[in-house]
Tab-separated table of C-alpha atoms and ligand atoms in Angstrom:
chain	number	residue	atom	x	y	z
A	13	UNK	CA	14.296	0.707	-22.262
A	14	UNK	CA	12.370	3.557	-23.604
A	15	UNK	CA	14.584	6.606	-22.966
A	16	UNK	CA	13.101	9.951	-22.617
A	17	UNK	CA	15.763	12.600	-22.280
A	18	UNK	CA	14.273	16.029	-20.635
A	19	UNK	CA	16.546	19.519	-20.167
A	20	UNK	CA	14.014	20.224	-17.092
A	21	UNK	CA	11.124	19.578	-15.399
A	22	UNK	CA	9.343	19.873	-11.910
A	23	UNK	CA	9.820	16.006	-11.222
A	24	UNK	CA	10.396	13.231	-13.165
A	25	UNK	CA	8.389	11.186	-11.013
A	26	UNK	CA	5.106	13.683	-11.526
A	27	UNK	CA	6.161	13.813	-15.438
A	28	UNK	CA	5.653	10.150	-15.952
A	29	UNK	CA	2.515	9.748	-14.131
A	30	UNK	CA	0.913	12.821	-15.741
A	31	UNK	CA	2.179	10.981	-19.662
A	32	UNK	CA	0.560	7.836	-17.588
A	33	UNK	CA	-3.028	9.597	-17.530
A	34	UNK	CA	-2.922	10.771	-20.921
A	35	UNK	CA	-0.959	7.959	-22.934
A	36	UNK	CA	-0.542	4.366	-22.517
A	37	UNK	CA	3.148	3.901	-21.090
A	38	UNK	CA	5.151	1.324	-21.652
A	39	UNK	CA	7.200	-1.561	-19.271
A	40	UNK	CA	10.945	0.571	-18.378
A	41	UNK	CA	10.104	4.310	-20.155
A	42	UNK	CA	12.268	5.963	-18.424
A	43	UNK	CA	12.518	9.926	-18.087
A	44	UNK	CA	15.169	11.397	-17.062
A	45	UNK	CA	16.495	15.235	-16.656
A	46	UNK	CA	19.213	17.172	-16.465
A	47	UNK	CA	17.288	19.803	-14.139
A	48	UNK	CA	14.242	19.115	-11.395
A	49	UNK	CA	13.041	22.077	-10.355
A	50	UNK	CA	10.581	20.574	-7.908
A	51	UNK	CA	12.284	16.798	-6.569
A	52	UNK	CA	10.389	15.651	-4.550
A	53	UNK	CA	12.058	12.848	-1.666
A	54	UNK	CA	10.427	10.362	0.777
A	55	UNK	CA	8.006	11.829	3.493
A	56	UNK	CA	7.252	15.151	1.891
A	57	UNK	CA	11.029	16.203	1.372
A	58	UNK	CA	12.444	17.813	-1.412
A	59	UNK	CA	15.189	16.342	-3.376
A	60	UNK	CA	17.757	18.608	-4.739
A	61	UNK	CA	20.240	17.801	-6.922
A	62	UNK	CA	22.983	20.249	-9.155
A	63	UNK	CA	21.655	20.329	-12.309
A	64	UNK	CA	23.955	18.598	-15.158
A	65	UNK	CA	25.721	16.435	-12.592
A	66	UNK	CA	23.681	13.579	-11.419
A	67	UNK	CA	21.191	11.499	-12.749
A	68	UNK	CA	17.422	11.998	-11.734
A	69	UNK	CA	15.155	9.312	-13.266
A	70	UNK	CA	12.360	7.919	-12.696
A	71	UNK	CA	10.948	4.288	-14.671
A	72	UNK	CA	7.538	3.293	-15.173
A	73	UNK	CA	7.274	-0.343	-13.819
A	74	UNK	CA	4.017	-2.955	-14.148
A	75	UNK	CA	2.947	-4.701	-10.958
A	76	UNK	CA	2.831	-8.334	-12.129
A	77	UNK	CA	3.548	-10.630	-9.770
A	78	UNK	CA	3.120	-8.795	-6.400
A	79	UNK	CA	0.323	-9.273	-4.091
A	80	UNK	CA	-0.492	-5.922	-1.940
A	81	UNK	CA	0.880	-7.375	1.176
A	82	UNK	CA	4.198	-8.036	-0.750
A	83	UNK	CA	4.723	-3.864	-2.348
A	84	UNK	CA	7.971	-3.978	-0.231
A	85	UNK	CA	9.698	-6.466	-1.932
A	86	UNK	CA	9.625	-4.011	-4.614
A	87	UNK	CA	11.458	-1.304	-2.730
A	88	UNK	CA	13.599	-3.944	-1.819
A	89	UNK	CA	14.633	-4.974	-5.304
A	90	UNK	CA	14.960	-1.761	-6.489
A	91	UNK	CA	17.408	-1.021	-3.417
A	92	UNK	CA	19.283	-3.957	-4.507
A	93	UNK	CA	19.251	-3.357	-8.268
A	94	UNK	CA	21.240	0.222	-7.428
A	95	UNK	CA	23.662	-1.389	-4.783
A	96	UNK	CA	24.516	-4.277	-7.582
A	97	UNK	CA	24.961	-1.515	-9.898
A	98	UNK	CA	26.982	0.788	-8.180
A	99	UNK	CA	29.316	-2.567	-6.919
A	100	UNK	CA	29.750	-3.151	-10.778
A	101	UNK	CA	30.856	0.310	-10.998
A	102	UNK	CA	33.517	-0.335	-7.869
A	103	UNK	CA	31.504	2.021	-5.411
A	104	UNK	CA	33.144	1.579	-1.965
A	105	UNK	CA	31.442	0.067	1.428
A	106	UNK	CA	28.042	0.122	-0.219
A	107	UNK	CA	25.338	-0.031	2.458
A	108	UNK	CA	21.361	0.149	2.290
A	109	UNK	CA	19.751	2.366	4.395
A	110	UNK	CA	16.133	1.287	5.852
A	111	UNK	CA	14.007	1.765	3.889
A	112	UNK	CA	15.769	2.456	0.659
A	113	UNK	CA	18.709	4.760	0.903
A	114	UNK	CA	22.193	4.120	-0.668
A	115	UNK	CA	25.217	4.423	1.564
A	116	UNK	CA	28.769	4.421	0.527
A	117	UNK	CA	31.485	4.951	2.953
A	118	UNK	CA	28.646	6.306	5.382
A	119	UNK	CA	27.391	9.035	3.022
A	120	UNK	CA	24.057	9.121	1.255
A	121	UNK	CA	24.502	9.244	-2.465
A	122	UNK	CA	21.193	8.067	-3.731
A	123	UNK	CA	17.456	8.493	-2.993
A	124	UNK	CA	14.339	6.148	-3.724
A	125	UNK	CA	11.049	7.437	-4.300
A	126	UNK	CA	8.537	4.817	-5.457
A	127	UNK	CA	4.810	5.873	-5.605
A	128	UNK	CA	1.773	3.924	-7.012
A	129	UNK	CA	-0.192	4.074	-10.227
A	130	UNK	CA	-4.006	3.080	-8.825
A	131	UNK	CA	-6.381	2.300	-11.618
A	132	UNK	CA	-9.916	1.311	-10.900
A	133	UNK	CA	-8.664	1.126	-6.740
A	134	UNK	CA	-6.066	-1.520	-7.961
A	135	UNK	CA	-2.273	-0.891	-8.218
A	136	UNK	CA	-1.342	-1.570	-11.336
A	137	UNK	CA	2.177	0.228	-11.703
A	138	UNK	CA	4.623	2.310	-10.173
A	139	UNK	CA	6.983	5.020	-10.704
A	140	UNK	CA	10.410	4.767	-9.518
A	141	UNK	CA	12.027	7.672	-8.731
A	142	UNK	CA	16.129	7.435	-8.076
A	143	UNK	CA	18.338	10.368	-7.681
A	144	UNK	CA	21.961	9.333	-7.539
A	145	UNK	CA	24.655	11.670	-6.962
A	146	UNK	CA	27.325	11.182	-9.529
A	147	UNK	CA	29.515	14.255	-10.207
A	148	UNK	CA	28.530	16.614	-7.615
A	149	UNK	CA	30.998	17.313	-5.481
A	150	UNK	CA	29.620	20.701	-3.778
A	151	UNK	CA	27.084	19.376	-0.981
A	152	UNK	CA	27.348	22.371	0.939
A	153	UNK	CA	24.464	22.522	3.841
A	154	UNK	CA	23.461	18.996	3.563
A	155	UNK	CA	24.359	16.389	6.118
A	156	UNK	CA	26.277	12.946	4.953
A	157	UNK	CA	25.553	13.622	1.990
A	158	UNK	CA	28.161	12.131	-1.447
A	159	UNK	CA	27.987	11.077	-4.388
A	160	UNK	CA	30.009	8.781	-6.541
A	161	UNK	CA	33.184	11.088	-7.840
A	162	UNK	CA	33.399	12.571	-4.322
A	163	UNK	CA	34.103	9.183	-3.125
A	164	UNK	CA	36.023	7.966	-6.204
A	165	UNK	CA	37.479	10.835	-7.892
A	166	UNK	CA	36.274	9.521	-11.312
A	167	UNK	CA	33.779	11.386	-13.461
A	168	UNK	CA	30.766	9.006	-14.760
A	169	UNK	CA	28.765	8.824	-17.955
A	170	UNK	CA	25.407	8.799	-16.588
A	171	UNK	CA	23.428	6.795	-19.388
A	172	UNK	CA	26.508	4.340	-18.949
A	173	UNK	CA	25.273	4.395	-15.379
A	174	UNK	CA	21.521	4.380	-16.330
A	175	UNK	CA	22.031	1.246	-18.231
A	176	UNK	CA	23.620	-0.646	-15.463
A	177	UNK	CA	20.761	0.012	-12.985
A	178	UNK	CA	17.669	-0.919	-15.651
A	179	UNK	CA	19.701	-4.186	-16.334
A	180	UNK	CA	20.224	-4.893	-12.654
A	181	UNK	CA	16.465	-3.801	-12.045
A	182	UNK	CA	15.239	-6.378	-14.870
A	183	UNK	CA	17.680	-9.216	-12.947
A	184	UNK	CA	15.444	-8.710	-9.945
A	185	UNK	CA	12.103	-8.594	-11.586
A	186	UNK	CA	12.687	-12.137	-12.585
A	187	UNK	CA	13.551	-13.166	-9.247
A	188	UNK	CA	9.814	-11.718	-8.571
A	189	UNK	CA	8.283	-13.442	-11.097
A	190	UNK	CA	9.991	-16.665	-10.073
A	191	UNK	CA	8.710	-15.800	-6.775
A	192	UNK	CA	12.218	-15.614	-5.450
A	193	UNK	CA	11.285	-13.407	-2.937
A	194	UNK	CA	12.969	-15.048	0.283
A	195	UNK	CA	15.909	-14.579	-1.445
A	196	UNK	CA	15.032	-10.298	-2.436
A	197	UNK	CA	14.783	-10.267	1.938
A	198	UNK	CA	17.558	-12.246	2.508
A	199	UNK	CA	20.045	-10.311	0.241
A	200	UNK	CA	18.663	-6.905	1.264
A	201	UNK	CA	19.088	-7.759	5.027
A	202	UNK	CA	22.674	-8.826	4.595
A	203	UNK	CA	23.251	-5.426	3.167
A	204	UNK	CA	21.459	-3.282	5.588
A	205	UNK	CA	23.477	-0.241	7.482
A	206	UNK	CA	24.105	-0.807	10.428
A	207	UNK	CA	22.782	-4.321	11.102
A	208	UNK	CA	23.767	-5.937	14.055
A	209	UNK	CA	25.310	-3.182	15.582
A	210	UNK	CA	24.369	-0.617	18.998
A	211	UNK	CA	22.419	2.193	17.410
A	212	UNK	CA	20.390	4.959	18.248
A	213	UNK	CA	17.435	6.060	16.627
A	214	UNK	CA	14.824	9.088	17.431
A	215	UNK	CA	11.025	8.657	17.820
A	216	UNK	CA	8.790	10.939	17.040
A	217	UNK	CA	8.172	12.366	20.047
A	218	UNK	CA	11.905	13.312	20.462
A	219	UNK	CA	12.567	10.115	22.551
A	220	UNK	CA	16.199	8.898	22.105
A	221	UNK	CA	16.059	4.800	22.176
A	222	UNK	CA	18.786	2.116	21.933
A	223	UNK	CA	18.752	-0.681	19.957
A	224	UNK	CA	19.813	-3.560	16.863
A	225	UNK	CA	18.520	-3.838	13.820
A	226	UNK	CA	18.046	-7.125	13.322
A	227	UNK	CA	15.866	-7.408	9.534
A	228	UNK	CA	12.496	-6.001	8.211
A	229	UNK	CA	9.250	-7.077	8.253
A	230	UNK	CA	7.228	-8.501	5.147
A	231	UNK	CA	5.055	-5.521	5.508
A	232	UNK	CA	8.649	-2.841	5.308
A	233	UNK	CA	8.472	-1.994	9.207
A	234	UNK	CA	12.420	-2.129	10.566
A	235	UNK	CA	12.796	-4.975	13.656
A	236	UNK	CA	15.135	-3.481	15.636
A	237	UNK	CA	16.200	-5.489	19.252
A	238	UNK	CA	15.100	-3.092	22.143
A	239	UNK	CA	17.265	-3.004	25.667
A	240	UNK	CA	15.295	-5.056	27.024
A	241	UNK	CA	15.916	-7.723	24.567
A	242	UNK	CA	12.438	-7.397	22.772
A	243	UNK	CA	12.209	-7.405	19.065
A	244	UNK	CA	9.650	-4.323	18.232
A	245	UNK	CA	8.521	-3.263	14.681
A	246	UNK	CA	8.281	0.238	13.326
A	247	UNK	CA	7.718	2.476	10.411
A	248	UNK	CA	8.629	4.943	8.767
A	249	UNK	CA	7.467	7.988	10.461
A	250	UNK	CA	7.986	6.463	13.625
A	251	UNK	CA	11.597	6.625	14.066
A	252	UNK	CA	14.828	7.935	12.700
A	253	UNK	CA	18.342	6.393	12.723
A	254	UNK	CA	21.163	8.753	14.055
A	255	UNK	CA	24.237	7.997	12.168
B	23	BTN	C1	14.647	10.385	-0.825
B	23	BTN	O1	15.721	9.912	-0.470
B	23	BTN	O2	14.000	11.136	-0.079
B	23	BTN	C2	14.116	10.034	-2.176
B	23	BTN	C3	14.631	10.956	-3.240
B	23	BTN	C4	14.138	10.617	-4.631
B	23	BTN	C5	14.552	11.637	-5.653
B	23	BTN	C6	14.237	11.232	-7.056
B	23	BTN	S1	15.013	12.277	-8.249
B	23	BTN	C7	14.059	11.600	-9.537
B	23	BTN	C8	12.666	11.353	-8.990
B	23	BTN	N1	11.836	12.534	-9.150
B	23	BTN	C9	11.502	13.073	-7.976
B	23	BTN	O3	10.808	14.102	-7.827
B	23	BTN	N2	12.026	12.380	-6.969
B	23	BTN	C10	12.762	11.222	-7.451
């Protein structure tokens, strides 16, 4: 790993893909901060995060061995890299929120944010973008929200934690390469919140709906089993999960 250590910046995320245009960047450079002034989170959000207390990252990854069609089994490994890093670490009733959210004991403590390098209309790399909440325990405002020493009491080293999840992430890249990847879906499925179980969720147009997750989709889209005992597919902006 190639470690660059930042006091602040806007986002880690837009850091490494502006060093990306101007430098040639390297397999796992990773740049990390003690302060984002400007996080940015999934669907326009912002992310924000104490600064000092939690680790904000992002990685600068290679697209190898992934076909277009297959970009989610990237969010997928990365999901799985952080759950089998936090479990190392003893993390309680770790769950994976569709599409990539980290759940422990019901709470969010971490955030994925993966965007695409394009070069020449090809994607050729991506940044990773993680914020996990580690010593925060002020979340004031924000909704089942957590992070690790609310949960656990213990204070963590966050390049101890760092480590963990780049070794974890480098586990899953070769079950990519070995084109493993029935086994990335599997895995993350097994883990997903609330699998199986009565749920509600909220469309877009305010419409409340019933329903079970039942898996994903190769393409990311949740399956979720409707009333009426017919397995629909949908994205991202098109529904929420009430928890
Ligand atoms: C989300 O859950 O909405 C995703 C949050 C991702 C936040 C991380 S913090 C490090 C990296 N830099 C950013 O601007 N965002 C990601």
């Amino acid at each position: 790993m190639n470690l660059i250590k930042l006091d602040a910046t806007d986002s880690t995320n837009s850091f490494l893909r502006q060093l990306a245009q101007h430098q040639e960047v390297k397999d796992y450079t990773v740049v990390m901060t003690e302060r984002q002034d400007k996080g940015r989170g999934q669907m326009g959000t912002t992310w924000v995060s104490e600064p000092g207390k939690n680790l904000t990252f992002s990685v600068f990854k290679r697209i190898k061995y992934l076909h277009k069609s297959e970009q989610f089994y990237l969010s997928m490994a990365v999901s799985l890299a952080i759950y089998d890093a936090l479990k190392y670490f003893t993390i309680p009733q770790l769950k994976i929120k569709w599409p990539n959210d980290i759940l422990s004991v019901n709470s969010k403590i971490c955030g994925i944010l993966i965007e695409s390098v394009i070069q020449n209309g090809e994607m050729t790399a991506c940044i990773i973008g993680v914020g996990l909440n580690l010593n925060q325990t002020d979340f004031k405002g924000v909704t089942n929200a957590s992070s690790l020493k609310s949960i656990t009491g213990v204070h963590y080293n966050k390049e101890e934690v760092l480590q963990k999840i780049i070794e974890e992430t480098k586990k899953y890249e070769d079950w990519v390469a070995g084109r493993e990847l029935f086994k990335i879906k599997e895995k993350y499925e097994k883990y997903l919140f609330r699998r199986d179980k009565p749920s509600t969720f909220k469309l877009q147009n305010g419409q409340l709906i019933m329903g079970f997750i039942k898996g994903v989709a190769q393409n990311g889209c949740l399956q979720i089993l409707m009333e009426d005992e017919i397995l629909k597919e949908f994205d991202l902006k098109e529904l929420k999960l009430l928890y």
